[in-house]
GROMACS .gro file of C-alpha atoms in nm:
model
  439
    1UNK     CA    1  -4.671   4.557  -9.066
    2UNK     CA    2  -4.900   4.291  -9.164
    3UNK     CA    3  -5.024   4.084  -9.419
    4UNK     CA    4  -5.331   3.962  -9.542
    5UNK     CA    5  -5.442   3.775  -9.829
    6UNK     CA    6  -5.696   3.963 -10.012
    7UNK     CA    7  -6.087   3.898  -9.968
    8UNK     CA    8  -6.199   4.012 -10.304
    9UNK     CA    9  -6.095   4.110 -10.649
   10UNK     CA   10  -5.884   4.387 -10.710
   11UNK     CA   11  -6.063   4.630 -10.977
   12UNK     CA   12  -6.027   4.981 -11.106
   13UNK     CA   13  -5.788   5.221 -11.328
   14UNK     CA   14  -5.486   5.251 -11.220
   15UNK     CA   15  -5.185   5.531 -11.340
   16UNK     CA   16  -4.896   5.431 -11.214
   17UNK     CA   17  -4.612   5.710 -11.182
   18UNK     CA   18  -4.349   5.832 -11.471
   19UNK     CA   19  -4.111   5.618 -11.592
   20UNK     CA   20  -3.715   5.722 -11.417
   21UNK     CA   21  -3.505   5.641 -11.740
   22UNK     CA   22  -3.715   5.899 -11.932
   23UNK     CA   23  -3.775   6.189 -11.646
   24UNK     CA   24  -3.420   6.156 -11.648
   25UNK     CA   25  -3.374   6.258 -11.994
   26UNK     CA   26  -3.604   6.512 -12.098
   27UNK     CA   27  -3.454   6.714 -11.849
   28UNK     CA   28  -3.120   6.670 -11.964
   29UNK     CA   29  -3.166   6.688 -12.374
   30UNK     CA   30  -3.445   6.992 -12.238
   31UNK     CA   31  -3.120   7.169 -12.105
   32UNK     CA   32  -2.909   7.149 -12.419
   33UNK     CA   33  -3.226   7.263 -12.644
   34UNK     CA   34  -3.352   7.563 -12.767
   35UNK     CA   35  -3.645   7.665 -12.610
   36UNK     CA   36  -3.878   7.555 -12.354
   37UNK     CA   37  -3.943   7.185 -12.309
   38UNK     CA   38  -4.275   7.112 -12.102
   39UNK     CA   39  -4.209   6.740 -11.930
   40UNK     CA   40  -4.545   6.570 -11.802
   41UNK     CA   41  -4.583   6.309 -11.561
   42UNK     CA   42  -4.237   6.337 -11.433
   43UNK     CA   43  -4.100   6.102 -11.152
   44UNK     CA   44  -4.042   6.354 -10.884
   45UNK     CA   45  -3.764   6.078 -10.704
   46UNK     CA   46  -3.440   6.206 -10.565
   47UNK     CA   47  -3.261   6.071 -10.857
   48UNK     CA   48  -3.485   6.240 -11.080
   49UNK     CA   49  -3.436   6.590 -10.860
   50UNK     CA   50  -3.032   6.539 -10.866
   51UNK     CA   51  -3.059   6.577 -11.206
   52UNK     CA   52  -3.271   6.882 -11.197
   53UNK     CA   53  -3.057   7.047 -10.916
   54UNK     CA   54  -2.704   6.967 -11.166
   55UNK     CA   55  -2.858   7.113 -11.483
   56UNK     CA   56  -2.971   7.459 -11.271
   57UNK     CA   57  -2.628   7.448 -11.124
   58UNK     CA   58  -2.525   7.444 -11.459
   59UNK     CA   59  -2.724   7.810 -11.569
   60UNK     CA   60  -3.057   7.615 -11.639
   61UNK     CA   61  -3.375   7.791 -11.552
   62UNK     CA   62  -3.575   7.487 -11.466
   63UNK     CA   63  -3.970   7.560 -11.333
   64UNK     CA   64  -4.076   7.261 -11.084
   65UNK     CA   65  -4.462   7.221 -10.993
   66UNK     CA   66  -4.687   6.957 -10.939
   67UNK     CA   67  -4.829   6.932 -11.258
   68UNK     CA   68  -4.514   6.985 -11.512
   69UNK     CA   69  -4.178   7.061 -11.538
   70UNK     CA   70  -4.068   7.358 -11.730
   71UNK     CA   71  -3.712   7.335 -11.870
   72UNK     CA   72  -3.546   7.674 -12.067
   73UNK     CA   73  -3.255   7.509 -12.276
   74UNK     CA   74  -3.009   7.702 -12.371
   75UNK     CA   75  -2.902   7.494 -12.669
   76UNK     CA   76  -2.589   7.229 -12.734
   77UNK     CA   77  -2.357   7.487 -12.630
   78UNK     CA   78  -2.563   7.706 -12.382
   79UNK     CA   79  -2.430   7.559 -12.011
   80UNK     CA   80  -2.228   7.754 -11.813
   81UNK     CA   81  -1.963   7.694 -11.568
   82UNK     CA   82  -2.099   7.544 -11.235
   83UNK     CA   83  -1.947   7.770 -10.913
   84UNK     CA   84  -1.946   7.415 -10.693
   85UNK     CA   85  -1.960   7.074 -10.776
   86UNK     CA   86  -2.226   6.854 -10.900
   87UNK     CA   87  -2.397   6.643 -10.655
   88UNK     CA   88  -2.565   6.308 -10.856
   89UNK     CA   89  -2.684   6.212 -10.506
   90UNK     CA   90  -2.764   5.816 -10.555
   91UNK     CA   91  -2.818   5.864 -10.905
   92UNK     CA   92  -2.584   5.652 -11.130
   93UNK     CA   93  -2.801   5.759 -11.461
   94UNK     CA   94  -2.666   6.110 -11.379
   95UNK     CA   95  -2.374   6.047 -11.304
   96UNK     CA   96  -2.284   5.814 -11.571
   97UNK     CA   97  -2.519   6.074 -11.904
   98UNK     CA   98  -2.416   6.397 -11.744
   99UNK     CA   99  -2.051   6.302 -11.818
  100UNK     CA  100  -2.115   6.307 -12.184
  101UNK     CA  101  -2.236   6.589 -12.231
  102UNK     CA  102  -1.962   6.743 -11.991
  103UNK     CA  103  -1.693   6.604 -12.169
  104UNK     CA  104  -1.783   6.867 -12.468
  105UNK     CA  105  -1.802   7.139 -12.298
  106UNK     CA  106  -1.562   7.461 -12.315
  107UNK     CA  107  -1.534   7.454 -11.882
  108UNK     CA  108  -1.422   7.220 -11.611
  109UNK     CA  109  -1.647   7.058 -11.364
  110UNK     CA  110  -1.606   6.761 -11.101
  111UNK     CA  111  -1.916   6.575 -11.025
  112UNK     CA  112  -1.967   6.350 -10.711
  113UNK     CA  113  -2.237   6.161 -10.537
  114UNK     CA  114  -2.312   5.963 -10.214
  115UNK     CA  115  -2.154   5.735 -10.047
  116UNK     CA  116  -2.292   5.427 -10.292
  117UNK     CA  117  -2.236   5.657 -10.590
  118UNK     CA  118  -1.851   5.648 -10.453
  119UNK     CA  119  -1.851   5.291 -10.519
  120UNK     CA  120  -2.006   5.239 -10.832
  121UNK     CA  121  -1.781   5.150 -11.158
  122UNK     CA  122  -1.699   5.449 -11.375
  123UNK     CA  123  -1.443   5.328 -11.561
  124UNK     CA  124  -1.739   5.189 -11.835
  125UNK     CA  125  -1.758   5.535 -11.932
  126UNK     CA  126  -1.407   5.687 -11.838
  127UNK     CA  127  -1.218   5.431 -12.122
  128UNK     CA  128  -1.480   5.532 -12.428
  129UNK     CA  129  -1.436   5.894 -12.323
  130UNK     CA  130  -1.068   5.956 -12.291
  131UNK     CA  131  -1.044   5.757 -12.616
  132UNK     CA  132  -1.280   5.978 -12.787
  133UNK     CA  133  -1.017   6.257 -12.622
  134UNK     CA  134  -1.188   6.359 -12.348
  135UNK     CA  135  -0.990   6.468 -12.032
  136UNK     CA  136  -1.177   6.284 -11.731
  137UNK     CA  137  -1.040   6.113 -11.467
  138UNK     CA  138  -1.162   5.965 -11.100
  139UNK     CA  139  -1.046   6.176 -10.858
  140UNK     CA  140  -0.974   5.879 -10.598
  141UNK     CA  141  -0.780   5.700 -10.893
  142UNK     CA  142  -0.992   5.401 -10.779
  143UNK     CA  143  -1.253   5.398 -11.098
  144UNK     CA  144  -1.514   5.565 -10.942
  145UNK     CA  145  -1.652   5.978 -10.823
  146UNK     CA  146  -1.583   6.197 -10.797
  147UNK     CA  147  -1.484   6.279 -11.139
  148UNK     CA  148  -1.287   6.566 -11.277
  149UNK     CA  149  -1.382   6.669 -11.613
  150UNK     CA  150  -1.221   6.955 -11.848
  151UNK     CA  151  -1.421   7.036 -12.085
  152UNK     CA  152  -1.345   6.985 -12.489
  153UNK     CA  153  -1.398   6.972 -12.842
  154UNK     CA  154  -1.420   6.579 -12.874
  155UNK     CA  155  -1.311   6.304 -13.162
  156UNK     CA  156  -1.552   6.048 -13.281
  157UNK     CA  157  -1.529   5.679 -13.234
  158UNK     CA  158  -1.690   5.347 -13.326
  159UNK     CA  159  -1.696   5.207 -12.984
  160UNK     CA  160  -1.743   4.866 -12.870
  161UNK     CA  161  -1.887   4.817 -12.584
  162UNK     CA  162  -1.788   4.503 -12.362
  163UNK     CA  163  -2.111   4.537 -12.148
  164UNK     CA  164  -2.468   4.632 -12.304
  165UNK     CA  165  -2.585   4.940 -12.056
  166UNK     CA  166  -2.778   5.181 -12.157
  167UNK     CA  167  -2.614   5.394 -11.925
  168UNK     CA  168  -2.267   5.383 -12.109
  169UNK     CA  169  -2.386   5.387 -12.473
  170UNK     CA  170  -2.608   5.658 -12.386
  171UNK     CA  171  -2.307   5.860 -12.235
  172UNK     CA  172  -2.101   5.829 -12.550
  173UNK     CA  173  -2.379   5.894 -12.768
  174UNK     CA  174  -2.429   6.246 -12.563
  175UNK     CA  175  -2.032   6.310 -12.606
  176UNK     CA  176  -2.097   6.254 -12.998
  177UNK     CA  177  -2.277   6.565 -13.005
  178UNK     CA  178  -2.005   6.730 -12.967
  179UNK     CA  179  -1.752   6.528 -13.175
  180UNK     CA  180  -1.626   6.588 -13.513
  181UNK     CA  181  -1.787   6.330 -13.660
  182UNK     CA  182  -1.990   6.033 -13.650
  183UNK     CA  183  -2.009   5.848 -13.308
  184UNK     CA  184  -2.122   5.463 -13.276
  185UNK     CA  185  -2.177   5.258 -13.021
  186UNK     CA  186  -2.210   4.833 -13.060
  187UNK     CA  187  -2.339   4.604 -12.766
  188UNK     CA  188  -2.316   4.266 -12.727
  189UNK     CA  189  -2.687   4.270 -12.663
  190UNK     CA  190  -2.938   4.530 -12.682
  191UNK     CA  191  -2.995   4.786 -12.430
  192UNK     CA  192  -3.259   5.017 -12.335
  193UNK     CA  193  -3.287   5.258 -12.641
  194UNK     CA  194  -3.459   5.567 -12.440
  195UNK     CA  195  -3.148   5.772 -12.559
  196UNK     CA  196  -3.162   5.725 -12.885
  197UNK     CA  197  -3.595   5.762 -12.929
  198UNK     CA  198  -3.577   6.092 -12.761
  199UNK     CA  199  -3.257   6.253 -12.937
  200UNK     CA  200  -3.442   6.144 -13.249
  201UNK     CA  201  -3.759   6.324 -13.074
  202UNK     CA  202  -3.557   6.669 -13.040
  203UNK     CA  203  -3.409   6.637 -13.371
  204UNK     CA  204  -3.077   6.456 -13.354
  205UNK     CA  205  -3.012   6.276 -13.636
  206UNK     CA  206  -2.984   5.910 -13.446
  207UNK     CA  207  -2.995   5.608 -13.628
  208UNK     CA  208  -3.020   5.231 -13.517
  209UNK     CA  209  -2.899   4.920 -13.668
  210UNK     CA  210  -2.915   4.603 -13.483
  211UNK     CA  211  -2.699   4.640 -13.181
  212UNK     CA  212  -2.553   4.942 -13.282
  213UNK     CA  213  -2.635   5.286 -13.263
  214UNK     CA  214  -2.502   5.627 -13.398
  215UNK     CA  215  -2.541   5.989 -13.362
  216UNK     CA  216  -2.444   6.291 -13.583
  217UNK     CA  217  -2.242   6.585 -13.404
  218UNK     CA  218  -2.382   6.963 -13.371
  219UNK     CA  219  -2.762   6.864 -13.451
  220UNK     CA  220  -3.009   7.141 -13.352
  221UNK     CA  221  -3.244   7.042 -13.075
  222UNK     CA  222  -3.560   7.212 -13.053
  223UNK     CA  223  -3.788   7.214 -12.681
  224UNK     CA  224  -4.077   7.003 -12.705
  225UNK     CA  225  -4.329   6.814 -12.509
  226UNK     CA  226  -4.296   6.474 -12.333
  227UNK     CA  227  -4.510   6.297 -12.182
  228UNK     CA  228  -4.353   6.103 -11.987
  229UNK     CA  229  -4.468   5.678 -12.013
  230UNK     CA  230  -4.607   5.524 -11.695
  231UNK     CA  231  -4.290   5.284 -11.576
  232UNK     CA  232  -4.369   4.957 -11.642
  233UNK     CA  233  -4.153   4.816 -11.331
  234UNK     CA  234  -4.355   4.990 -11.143
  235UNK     CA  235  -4.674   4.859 -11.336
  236UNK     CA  236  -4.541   4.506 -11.293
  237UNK     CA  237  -4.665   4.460 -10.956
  238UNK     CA  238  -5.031   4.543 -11.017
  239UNK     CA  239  -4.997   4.320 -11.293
  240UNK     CA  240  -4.887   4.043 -11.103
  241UNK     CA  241  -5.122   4.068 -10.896
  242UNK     CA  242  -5.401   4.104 -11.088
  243UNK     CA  243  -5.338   3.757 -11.238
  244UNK     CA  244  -5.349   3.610 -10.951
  245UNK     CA  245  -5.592   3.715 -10.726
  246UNK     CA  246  -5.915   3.521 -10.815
  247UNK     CA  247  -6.179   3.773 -11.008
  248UNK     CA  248  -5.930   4.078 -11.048
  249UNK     CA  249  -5.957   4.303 -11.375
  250UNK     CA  250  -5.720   4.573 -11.327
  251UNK     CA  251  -5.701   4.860 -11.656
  252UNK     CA  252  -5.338   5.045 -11.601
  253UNK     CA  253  -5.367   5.353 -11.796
  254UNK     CA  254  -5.035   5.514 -11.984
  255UNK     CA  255  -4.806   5.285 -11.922
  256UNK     CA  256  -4.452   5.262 -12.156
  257UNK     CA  257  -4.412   4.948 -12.347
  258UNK     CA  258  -4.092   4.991 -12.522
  259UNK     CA  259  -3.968   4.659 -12.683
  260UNK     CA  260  -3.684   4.707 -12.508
  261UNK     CA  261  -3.811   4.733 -12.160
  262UNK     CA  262  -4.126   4.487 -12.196
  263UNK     CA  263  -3.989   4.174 -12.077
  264UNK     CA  264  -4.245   4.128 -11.854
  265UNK     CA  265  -4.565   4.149 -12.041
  266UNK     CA  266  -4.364   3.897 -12.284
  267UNK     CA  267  -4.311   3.658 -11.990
  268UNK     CA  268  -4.665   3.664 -11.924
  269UNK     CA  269  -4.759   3.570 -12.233
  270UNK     CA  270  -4.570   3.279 -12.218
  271UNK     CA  271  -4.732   3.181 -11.899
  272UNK     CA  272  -5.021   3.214 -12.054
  273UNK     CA  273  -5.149   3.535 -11.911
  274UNK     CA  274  -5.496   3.784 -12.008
  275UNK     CA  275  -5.338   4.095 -12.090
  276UNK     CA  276  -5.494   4.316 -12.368
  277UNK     CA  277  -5.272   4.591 -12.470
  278UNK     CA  278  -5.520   4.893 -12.561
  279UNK     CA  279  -5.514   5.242 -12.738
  280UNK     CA  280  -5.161   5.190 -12.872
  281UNK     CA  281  -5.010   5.501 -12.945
  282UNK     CA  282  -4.662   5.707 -12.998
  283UNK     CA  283  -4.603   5.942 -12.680
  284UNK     CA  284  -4.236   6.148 -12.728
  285UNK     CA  285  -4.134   5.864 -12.960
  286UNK     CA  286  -4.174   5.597 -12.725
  287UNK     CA  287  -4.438   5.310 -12.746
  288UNK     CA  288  -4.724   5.344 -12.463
  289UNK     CA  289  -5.065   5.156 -12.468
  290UNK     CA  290  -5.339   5.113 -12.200
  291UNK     CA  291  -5.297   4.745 -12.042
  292UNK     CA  292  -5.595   4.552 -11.933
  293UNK     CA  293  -5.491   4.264 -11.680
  294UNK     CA  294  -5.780   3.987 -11.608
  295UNK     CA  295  -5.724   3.720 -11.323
  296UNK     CA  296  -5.533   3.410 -11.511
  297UNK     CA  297  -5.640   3.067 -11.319
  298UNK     CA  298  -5.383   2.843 -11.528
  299UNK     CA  299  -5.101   3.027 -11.552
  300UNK     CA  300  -4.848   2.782 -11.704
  301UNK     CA  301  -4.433   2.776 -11.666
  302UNK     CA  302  -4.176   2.938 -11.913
  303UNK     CA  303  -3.786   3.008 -11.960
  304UNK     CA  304  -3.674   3.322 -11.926
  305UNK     CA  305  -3.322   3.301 -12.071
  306UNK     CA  306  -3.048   3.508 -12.327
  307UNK     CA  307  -3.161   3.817 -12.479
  308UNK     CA  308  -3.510   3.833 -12.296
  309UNK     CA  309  -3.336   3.935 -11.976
  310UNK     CA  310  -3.177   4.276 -12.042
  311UNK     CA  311  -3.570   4.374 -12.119
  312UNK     CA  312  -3.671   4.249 -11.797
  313UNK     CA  313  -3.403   4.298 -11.544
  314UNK     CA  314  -3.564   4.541 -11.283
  315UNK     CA  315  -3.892   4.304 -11.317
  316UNK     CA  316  -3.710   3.951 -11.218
  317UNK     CA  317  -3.840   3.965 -10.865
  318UNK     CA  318  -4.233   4.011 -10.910
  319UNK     CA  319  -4.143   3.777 -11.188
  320UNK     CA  320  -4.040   3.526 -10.872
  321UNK     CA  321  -4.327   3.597 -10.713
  322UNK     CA  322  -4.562   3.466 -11.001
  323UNK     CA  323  -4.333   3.127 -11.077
  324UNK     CA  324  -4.395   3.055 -10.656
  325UNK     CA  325  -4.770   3.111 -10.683
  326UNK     CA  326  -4.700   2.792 -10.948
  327UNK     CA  327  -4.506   2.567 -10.790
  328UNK     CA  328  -4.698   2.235 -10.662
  329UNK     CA  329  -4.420   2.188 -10.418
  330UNK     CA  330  -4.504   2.549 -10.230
  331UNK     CA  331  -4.684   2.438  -9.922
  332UNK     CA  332  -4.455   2.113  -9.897
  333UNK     CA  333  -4.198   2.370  -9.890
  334UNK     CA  334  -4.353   2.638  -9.620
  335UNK     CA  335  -4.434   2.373  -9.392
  336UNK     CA  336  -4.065   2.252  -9.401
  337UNK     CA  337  -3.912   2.576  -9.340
  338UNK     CA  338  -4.056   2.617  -9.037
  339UNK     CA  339  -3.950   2.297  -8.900
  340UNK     CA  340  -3.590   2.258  -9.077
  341UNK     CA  341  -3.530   2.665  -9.011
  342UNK     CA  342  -3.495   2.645  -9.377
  343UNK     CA  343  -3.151   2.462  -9.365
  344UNK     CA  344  -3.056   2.303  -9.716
  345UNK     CA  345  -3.396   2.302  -9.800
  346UNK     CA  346  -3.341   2.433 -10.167
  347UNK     CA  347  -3.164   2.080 -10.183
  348UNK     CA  348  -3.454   1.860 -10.020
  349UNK     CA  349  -3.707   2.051 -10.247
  350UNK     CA  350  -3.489   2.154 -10.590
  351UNK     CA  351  -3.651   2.372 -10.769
  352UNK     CA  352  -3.921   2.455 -10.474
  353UNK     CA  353  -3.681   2.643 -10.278
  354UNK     CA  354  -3.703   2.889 -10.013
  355UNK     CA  355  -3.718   3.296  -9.976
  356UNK     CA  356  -3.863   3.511  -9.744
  357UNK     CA  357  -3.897   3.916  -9.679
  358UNK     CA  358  -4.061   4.230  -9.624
  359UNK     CA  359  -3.941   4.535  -9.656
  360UNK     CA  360  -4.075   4.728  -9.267
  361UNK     CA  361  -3.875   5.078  -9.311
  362UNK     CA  362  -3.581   5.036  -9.100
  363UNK     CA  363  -3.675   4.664  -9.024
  364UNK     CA  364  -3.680   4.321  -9.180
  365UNK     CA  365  -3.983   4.071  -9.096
  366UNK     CA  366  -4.015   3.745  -9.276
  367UNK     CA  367  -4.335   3.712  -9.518
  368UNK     CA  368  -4.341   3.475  -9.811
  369UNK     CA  369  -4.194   3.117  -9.902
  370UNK     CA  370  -4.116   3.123 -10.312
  371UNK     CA  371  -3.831   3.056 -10.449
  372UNK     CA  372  -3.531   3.182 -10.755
  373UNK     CA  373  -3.269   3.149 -10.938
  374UNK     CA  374  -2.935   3.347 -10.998
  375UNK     CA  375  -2.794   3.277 -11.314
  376UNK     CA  376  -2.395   3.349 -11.260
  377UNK     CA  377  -2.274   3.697 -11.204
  378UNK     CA  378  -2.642   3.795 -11.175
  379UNK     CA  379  -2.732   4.086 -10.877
  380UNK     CA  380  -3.014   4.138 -10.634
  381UNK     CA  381  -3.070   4.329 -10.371
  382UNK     CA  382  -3.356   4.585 -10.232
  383UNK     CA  383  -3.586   4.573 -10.529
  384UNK     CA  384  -3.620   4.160 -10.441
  385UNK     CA  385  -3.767   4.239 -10.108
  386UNK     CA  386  -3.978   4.530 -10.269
  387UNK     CA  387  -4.119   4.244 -10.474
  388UNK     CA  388  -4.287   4.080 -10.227
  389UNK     CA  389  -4.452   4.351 -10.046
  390UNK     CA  390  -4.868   4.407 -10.094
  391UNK     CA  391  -4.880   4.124 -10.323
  392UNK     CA  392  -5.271   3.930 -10.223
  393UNK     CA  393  -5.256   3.609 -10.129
  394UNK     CA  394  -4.891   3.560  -9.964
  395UNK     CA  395  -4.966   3.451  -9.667
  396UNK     CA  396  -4.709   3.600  -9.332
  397UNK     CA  397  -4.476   3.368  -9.215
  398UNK     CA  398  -4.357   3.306  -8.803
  399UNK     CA  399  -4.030   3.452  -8.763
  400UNK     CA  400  -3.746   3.205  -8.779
  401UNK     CA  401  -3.450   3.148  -8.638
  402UNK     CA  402  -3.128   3.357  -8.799
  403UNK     CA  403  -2.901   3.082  -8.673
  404UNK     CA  404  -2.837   2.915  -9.032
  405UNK     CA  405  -2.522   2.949  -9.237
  406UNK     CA  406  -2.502   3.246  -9.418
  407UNK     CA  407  -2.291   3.370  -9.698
  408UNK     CA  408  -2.381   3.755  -9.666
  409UNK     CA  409  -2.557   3.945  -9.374
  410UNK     CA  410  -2.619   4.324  -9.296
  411UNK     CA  411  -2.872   4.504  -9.069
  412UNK     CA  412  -3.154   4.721  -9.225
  413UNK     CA  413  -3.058   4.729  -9.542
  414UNK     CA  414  -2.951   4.503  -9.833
  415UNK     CA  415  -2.696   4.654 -10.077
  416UNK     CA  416  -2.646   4.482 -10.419
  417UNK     CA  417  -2.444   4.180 -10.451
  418UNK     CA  418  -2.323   3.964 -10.685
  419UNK     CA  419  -2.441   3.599 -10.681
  420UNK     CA  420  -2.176   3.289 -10.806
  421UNK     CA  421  -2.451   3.147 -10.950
  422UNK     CA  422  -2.692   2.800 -10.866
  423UNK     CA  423  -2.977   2.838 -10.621
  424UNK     CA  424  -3.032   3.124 -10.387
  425UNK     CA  425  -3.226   3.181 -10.022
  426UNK     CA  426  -3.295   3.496  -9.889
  427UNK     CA  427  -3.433   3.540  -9.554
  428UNK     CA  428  -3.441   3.802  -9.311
  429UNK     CA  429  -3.521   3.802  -8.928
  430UNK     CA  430  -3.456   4.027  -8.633
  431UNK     CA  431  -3.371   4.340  -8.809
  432UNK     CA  432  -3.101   4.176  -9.029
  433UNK     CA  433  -3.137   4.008  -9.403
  434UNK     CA  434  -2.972   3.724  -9.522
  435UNK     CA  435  -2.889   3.559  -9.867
  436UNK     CA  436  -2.747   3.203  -9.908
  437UNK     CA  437  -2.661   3.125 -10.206
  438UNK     CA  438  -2.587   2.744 -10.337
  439UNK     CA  439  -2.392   2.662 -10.623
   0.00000   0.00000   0.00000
């Protein structure tokens, strides 16, 4: 694979595909509706399909085709018995909603997932749902899948949550519709509020109140039709490089701007970015406008800090990519990690540190110099490297030497890990990829 830096200005209309969150969840509150729901523009992912393939396990008639999905609920009480378990595949957004609304049910069920899936914390939604008196427990007593879940009438609960994931307060908000009561969930910061706009959108009586919201048990949900937004991660990296490859003017068409998941456009208009937001309208009760992205010469710094960052998280990396394409210390800081091999070189240059990678299939080739950094307790992992890939006007690097200290290593593939916190460098060479991280 190889790299150029681009020779003219990107221009056109771009649609970028469906957003995950919400494929994910018209399929699901589709299921436990009456009626047909019709679902547009759907990400047609594997996490997206393990869905899909747990809801027809599950007695759901559930038409696939290239142009829509087709989902026959059966209403809030309408799944039956599955005659095997539930395979979430990688899919934690299954794995973690899907347990909701299987805690309510009047049958047992175990649910599972791959090997990563096996290792994920379930215990986030495990603690809300036994206290709301659900009977779930992990299987390997470890916290994680598989799960075993017997089926119940549930009790309601004001919950609050130590972590703010959508994930988890969506989970016990599903569970509430089948509680005897009023169910609440409080963050300590706002999640993504997906959940809560489409419930409201099938007609769940949902209501929101700072950083809590609530649902009402035994609502009657109707089919409908979604749309589903254009995802603005994916969105992000056109956008990013629009900006900053000279003479670009990029329209992306569709795309979902929920204040809760538009970090990015925020962070580029703190930079100073031209981004026009056009035909602004309400798609399936989410937010979704047309954004025009013009090539930004004097794109200026910002901080990125406190509650900002939950509505950015999956865009931190391309958001990387734009602070390197600012930093006046950049080429000082290429040339020396060639000749240093990169060692301590976030210390010689502070805040013009170091990070390199491409993501080849199987492989790992070196690409960019840039730099970031990981607040405490903060993850990365594939999605950084994804960053970097097509972006114009990184330049390919040489290979380098993988004979530097390293805190973390693994070949092909790099898994999500926590960072202590300070400056990081991530380099790859040789089929393996490398993070160093400096406190």
């Amino acid at each position: 694979m190889q790299f150029q830096k681009a020779v003219r200005p990107l221009r056109g209309e771009i649609s970028v595909p469906g957003d995950k969150s919400i494929s994910h969840r018209a399929v699901m509150f589709g299921a436990i509706s009456e009626g047909t729901t019709e679902v547009t523009n759907f990400l047609q992912g594997a996490d997206c399909l393990s869905t899909i393939s747990c809801f027809r396990s599950m007695g759901i008639e559930i038409e696939n085709t290239p142009e829509r999905i087709l989902v026959h609920g059966k209403g809030l009480h309408g799944l039956s018995a599955p005659s095997a378990v539930l395979d979430c595949g990688n899919s934690g957004t299954t794995t973690r909603l899907i347990s909701g609304i299987l805690a309510g049910q009047n049958f047992s069920s175990t649910l599972t997932g791959d090997a990563s899936i096996q290792k994920r914390p379930m215990g986030r939604i495990i603690n809300p749902l036994t206290q709301m008196g659900a009977s779930i427990r992990s299987i390997p007593e470890n916290g994680c899948a598989p799960l075993a879940i017997n089926g119940h009438p549930l009790h309601a609960i004001s919950y609050l949550s130590p972590v703010a994931s959508a994930q988890v307060k969506s989970c016990v908000l599903l569970a509430g519709l089948y509680a005897d009561g009023k169910t609440s969930v409080t963050e300590p910061a706002l999640s993504r509020n997906h959940t809560e706009l489409m419930l409201k959108f099938f007609g769940a009586d949902v209501a929101s109140e700072g950083l809590t919201a609530s649902v009402l048990p035994d609502p009657d949900l109707h089919g409908n039709l979604v749309r589903v937004p254009g995802d603005i991660s994916s969105a992000a990296y056109f956008i990013a490089a629009a900006l900053i490859v000279p003479g670009s003017e990029v329209l992306l068409k569709d795309v979902g701007i929920n204040p809760t998941r538009d970090g990015m456009l925020r962070v580029c208009r703190a930079m100073g970015a031209d981004i026009t937001l056009l035909n602004e309208q309400n798609s399936g009760g989410e937010p979704v406008a047309d954004l025009l992205v013009r090539y930004t010469p004097s794109l200026s710094g910002t901080v990125i800090e406190g509650e900002l960052i939950p509505t950015l998280i999956d865009e931190i990396p391309i958001i990387a990519v734009l602070a390197a394409m600012l930093l006046p210390a950049l080429n000082q800081a290429r040339s020396a990690a060639k000749t240093t091999k990169c060692v301590n070189i976030l210390k010689q240059f502070g805040s013009a540190g170091a990070m390199y990678a491409a993501n080849c299939d199987d492989w790992w080739m070196p690409s960019l110099v840039g730099n970031f950094q990981f607040p405490h307790g903060s993850y990365f992992g594939n999605d950084m490297f994804r960053s970097l890939l097509g972006i114009p006007g990184i330049y390919q690097m040489d290979p380098i030497s993988d004979s530097f200290p390293t805190s973390l290593m693994c070949p092909d593939s790099f898994g999500a890990q926590e960072a202590k916190g300070g400056w990081g460098l991530i380099y790859s060479s040789y089929g393996y990829t490398y993070a160093d991280v400096y406190d």
